[in-house]
mmCIF file of C-alpha atoms and ligand atoms in Angstrom:
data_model
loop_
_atom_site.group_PDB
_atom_site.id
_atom_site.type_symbol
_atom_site.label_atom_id
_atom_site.label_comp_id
_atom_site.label_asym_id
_atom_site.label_seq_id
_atom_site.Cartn_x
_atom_site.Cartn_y
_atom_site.Cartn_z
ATOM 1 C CA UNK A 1 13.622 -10.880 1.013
ATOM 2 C CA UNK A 2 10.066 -11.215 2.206
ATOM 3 C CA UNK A 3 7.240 -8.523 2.306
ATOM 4 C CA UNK A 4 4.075 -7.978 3.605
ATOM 5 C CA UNK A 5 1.103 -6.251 2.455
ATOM 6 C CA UNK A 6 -1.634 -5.971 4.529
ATOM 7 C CA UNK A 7 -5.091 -3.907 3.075
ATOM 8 C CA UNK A 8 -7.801 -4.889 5.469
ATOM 9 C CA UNK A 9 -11.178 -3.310 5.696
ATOM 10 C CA UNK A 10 -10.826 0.615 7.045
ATOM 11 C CA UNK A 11 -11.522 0.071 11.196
ATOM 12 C CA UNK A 12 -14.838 0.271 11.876
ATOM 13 C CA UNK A 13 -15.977 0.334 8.354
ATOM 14 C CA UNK A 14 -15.520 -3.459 7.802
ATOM 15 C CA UNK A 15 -19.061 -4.831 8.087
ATOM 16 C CA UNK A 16 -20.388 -1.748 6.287
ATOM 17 C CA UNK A 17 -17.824 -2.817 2.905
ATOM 18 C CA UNK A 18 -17.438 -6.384 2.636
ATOM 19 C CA UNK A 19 -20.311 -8.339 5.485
ATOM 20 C CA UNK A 20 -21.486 -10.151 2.196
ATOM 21 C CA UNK A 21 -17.588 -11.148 0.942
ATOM 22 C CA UNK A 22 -16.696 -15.142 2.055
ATOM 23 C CA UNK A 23 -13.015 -13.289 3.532
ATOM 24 C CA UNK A 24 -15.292 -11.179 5.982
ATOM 25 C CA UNK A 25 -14.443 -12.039 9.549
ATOM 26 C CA UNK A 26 -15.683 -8.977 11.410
ATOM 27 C CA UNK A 27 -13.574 -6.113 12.671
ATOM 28 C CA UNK A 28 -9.598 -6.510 12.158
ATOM 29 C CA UNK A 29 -7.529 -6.072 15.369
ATOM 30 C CA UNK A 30 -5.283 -3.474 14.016
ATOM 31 C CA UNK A 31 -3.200 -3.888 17.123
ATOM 32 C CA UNK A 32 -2.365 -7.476 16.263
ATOM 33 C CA UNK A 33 -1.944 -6.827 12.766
ATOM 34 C CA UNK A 34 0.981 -4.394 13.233
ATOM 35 C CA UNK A 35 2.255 -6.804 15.726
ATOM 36 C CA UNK A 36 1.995 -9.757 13.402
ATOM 37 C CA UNK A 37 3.877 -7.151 10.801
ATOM 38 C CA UNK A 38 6.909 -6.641 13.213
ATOM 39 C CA UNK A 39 7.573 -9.776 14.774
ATOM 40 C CA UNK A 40 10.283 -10.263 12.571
ATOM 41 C CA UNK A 41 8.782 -13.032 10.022
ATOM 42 C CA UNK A 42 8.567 -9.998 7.061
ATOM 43 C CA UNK A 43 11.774 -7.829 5.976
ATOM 44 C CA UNK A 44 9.737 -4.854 5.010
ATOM 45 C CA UNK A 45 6.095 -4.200 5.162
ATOM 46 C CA UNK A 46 2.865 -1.511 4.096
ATOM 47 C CA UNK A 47 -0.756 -1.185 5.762
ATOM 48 C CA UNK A 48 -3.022 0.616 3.999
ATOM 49 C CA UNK A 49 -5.677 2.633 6.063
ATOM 50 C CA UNK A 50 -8.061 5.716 5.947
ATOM 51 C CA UNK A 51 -7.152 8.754 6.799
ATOM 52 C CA UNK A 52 -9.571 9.372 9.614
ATOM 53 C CA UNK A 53 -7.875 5.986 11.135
ATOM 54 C CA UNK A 54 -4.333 7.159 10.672
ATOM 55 C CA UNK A 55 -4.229 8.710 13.914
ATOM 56 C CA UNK A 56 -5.354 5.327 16.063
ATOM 57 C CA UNK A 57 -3.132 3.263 13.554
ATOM 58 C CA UNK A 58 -0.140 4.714 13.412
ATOM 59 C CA UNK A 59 1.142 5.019 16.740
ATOM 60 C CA UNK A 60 0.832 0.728 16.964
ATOM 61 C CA UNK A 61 3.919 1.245 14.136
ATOM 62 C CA UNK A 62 7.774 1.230 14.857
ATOM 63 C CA UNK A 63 9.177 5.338 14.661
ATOM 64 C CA UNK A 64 10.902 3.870 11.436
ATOM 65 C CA UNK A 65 7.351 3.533 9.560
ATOM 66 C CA UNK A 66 6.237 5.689 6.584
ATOM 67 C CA UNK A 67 3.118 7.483 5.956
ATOM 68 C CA UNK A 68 2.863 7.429 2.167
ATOM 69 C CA UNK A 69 0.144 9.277 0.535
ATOM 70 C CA UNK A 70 -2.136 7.575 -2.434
ATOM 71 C CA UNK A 71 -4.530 11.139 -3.572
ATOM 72 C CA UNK A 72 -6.904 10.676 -6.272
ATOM 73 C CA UNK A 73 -7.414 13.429 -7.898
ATOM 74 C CA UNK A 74 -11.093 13.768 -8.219
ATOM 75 C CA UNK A 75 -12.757 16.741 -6.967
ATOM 76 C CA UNK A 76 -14.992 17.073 -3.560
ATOM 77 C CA UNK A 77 -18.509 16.485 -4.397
ATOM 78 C CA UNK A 78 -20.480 19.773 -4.577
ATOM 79 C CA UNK A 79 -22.821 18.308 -2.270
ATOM 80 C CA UNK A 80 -21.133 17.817 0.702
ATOM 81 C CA UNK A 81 -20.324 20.075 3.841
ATOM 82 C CA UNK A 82 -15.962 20.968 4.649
ATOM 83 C CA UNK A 83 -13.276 18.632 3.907
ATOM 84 C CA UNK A 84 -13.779 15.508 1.709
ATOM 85 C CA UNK A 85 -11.717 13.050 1.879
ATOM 86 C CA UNK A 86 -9.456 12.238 -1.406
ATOM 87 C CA UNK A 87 -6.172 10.197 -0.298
ATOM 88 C CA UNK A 88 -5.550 7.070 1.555
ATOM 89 C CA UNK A 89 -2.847 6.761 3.445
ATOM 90 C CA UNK A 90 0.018 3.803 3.080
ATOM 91 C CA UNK A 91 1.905 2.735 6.223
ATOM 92 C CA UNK A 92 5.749 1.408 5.035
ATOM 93 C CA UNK A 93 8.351 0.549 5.909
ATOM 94 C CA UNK A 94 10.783 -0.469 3.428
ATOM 95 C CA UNK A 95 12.650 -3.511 3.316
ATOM 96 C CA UNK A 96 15.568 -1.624 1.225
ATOM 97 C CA UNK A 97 16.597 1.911 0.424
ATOM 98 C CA UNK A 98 16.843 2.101 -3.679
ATOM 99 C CA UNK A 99 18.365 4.586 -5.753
ATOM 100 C CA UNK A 100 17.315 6.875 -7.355
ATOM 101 C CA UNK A 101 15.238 8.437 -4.356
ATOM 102 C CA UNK A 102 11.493 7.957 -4.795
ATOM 103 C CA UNK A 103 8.409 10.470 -4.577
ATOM 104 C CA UNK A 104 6.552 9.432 -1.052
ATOM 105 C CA UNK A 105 2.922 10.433 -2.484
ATOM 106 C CA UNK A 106 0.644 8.970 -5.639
ATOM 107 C CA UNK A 107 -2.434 10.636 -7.873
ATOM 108 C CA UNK A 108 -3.761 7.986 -9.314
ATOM 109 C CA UNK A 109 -7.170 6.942 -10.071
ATOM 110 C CA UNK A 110 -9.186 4.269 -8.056
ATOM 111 C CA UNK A 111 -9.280 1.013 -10.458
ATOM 112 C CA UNK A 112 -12.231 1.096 -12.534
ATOM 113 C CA UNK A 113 -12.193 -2.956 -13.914
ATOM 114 C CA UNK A 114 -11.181 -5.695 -12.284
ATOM 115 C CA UNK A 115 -14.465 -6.093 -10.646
ATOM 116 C CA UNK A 116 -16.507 -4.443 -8.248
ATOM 117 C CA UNK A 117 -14.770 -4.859 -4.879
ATOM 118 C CA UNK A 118 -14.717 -1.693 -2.710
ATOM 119 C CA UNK A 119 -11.036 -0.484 -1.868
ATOM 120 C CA UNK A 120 -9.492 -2.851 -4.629
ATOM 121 C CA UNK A 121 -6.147 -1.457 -5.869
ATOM 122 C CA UNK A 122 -5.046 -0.075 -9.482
ATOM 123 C CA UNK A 123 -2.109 -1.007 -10.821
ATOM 124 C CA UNK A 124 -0.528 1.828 -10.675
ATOM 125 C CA UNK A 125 -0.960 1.624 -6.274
ATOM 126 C CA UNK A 126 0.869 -1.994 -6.929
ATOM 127 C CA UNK A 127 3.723 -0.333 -9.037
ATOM 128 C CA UNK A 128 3.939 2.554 -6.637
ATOM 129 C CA UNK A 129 3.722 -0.088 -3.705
ATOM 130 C CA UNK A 130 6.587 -2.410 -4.834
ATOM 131 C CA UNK A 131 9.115 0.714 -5.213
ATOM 132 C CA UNK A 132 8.162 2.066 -1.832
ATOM 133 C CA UNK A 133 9.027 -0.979 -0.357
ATOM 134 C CA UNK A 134 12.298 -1.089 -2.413
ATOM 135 C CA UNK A 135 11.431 -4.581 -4.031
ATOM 136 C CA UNK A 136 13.347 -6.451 -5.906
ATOM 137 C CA UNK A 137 12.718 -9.399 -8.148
ATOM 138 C CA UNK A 138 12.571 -12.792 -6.455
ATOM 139 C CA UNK A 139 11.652 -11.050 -3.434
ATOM 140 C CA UNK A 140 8.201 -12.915 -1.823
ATOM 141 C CA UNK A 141 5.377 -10.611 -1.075
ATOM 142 C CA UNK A 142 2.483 -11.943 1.000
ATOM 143 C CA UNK A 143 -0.290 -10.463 0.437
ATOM 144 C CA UNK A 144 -2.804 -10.969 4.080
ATOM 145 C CA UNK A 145 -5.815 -9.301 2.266
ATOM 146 C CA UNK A 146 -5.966 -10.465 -1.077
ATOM 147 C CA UNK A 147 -9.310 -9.293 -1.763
ATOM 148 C CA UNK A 148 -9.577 -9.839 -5.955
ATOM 149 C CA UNK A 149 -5.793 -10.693 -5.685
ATOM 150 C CA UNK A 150 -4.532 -8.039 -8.125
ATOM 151 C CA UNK A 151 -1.650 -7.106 -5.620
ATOM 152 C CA UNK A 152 0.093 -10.605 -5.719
ATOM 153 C CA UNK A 153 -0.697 -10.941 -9.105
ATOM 154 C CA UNK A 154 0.865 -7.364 -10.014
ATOM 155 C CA UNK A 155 3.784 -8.720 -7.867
ATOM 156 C CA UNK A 156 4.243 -11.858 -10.291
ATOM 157 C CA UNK A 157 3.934 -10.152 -13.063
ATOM 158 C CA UNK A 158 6.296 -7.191 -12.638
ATOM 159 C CA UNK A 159 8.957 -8.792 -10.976
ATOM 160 C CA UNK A 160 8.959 -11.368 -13.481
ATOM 161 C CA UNK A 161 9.246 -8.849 -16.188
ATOM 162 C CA UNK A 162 11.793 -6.962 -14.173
ATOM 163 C CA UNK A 163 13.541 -10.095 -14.023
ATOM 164 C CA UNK A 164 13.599 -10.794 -17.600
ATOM 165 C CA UNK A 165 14.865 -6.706 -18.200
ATOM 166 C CA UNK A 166 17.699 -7.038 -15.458
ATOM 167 C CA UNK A 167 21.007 -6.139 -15.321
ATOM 168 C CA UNK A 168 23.488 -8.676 -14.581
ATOM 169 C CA UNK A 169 23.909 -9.395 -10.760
ATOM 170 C CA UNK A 170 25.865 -7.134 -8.742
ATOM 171 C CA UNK A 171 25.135 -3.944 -11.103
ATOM 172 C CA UNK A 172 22.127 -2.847 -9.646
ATOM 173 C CA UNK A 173 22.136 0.262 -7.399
ATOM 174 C CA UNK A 174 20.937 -0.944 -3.942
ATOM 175 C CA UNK A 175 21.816 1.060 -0.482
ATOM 176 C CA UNK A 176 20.764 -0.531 2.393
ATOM 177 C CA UNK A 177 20.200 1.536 5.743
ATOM 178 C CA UNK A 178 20.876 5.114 4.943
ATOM 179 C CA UNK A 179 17.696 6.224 6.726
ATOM 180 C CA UNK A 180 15.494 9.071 6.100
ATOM 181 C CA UNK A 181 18.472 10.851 3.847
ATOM 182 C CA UNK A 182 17.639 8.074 0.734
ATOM 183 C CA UNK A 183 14.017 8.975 0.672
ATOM 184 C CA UNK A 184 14.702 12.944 0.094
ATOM 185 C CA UNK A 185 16.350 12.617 -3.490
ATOM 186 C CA UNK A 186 13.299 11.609 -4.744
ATOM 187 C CA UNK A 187 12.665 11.174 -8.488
ATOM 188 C CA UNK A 188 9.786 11.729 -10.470
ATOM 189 C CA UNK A 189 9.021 9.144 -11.839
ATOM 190 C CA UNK A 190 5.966 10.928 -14.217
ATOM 191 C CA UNK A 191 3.061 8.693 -13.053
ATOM 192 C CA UNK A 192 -0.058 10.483 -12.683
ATOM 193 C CA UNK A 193 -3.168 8.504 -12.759
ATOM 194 C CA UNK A 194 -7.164 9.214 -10.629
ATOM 195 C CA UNK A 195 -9.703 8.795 -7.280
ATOM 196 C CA UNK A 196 -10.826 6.040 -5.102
ATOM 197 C CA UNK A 197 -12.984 4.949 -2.315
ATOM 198 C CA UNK A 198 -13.404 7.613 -0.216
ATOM 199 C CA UNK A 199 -14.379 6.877 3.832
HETATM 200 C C1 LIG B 201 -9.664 -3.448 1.172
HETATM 201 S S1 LIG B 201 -10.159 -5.060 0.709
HETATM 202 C C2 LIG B 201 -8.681 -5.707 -0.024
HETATM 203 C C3 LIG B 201 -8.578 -5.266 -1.439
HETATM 204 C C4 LIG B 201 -7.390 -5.881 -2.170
HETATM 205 N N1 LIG B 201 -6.129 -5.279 -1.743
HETATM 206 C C5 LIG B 201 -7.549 -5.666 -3.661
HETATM 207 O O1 LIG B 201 -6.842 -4.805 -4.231
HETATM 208 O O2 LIG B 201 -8.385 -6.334 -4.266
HETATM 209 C C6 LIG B 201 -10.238 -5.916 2.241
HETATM 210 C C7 LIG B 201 -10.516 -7.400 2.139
HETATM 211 O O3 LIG B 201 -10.490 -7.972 3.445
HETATM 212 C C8 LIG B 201 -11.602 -8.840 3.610
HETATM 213 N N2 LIG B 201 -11.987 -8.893 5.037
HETATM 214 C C9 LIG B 201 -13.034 -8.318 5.635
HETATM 215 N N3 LIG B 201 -13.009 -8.542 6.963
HETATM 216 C C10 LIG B 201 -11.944 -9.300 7.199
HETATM 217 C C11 LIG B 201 -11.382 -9.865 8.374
HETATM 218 N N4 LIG B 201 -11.889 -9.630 9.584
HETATM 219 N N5 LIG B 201 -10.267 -10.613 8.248
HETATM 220 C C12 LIG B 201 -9.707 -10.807 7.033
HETATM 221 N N6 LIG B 201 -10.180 -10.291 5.877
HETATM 222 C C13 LIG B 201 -11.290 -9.532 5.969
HETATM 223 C C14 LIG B 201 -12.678 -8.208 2.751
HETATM 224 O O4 LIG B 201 -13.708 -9.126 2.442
HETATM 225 C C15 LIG B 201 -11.874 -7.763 1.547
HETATM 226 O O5 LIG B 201 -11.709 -8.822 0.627
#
């Protein structure tokens, strides 16, 4: 199957982030993003945003999309005024329904190495990613803002280890299509990492 995963700059925010980075192209047209998404060339699919875009983004999604929540579990500054922002949303919508059922939210700290690129993803967003989207080894995941890369590579690396840990075809648990039902036997799966960017 093929998947997408698209992490541009937060709307309105790109200039401010990355105007010095050679990828920087100005604002990203959300709108034809998400229609790039659905036009049928990607099986399943997850746009990261901020929180204070969710509102503009997510009505350019399908009703089947996702709002998955990454939270970082550092505390509001003492400095500032009201509510501070500490998640990110995720957009998905997954290509398959996996069991066992997962947890549709993350705490996990914002990567500390792997450079110094704002909004860069841990590993433990790629991990968290890949089940959301219900992927599978040899699955393709195209990754439209690669940024330092770490997604694809996190991609390569895990599914190549999955593949080297898998059962034997045909024993793995896979139910396609059983809607919103799947996603409410959710599992914890126990990880609990940090914060990140904030807007
Ligand atoms: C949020 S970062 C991606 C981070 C990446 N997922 C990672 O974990 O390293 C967004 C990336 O999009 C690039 N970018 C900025 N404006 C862009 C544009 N208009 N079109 C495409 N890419 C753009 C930025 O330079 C940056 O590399």
């Amino acid at each position: 199957m093929r998947f997408a995963y698209a992490d541009p700059p937060y709307p309105g925010l790109s200039a401010k982030y990355y105007r010095h980075e050679d990828s920087y192209a100005g604002e990203v047209d959300h709108a034809a993003l998400v229609a790039s998404l659905v036009d049928g060339r990607y099986d399943g699919w997850a746009l990261s945003t901020s929180a204070r875009a969710l509102r503009d983004v997510l009505p350019m999604c399908p009703p089947g999309a996702r709002v998955c929540a990454w939270v970082k579990p550092g505390g509001a500054p003492p400095a500032t005024y009201g509510l501070h922002n500490v998640w990110e949303p995720v957009i998905v919508v997954p290509g398959r329904w996996r069991r066992p059922g997962k947890r549709d939210a993350l705490v996990a700290h914002p990567a500390r190495g792997g450079g110094s690129l704002p909004g860069r993803k841990p590993l433990a967003f790629c991990a968290f990613l890949f089940d959301a989207l219900g992927m599978l080894p040899g699955d393709e995941l195209e990754d439209l803002f690669p940024g330092t890369g770490i997604v694809g590579r996190a991609w390569a690396e895990l599914s190549s280890v999955a593949a080297r840990d898998a059962s034997p075809p045909g024993t793995g648990d896979v139910v396609e299509d059983l809607g919103d039902d799947a996603s409410l036997a959710a599992a914890d799966d126990g990880r609990r990492c940090g914060d990140a960017m904030g807007e």
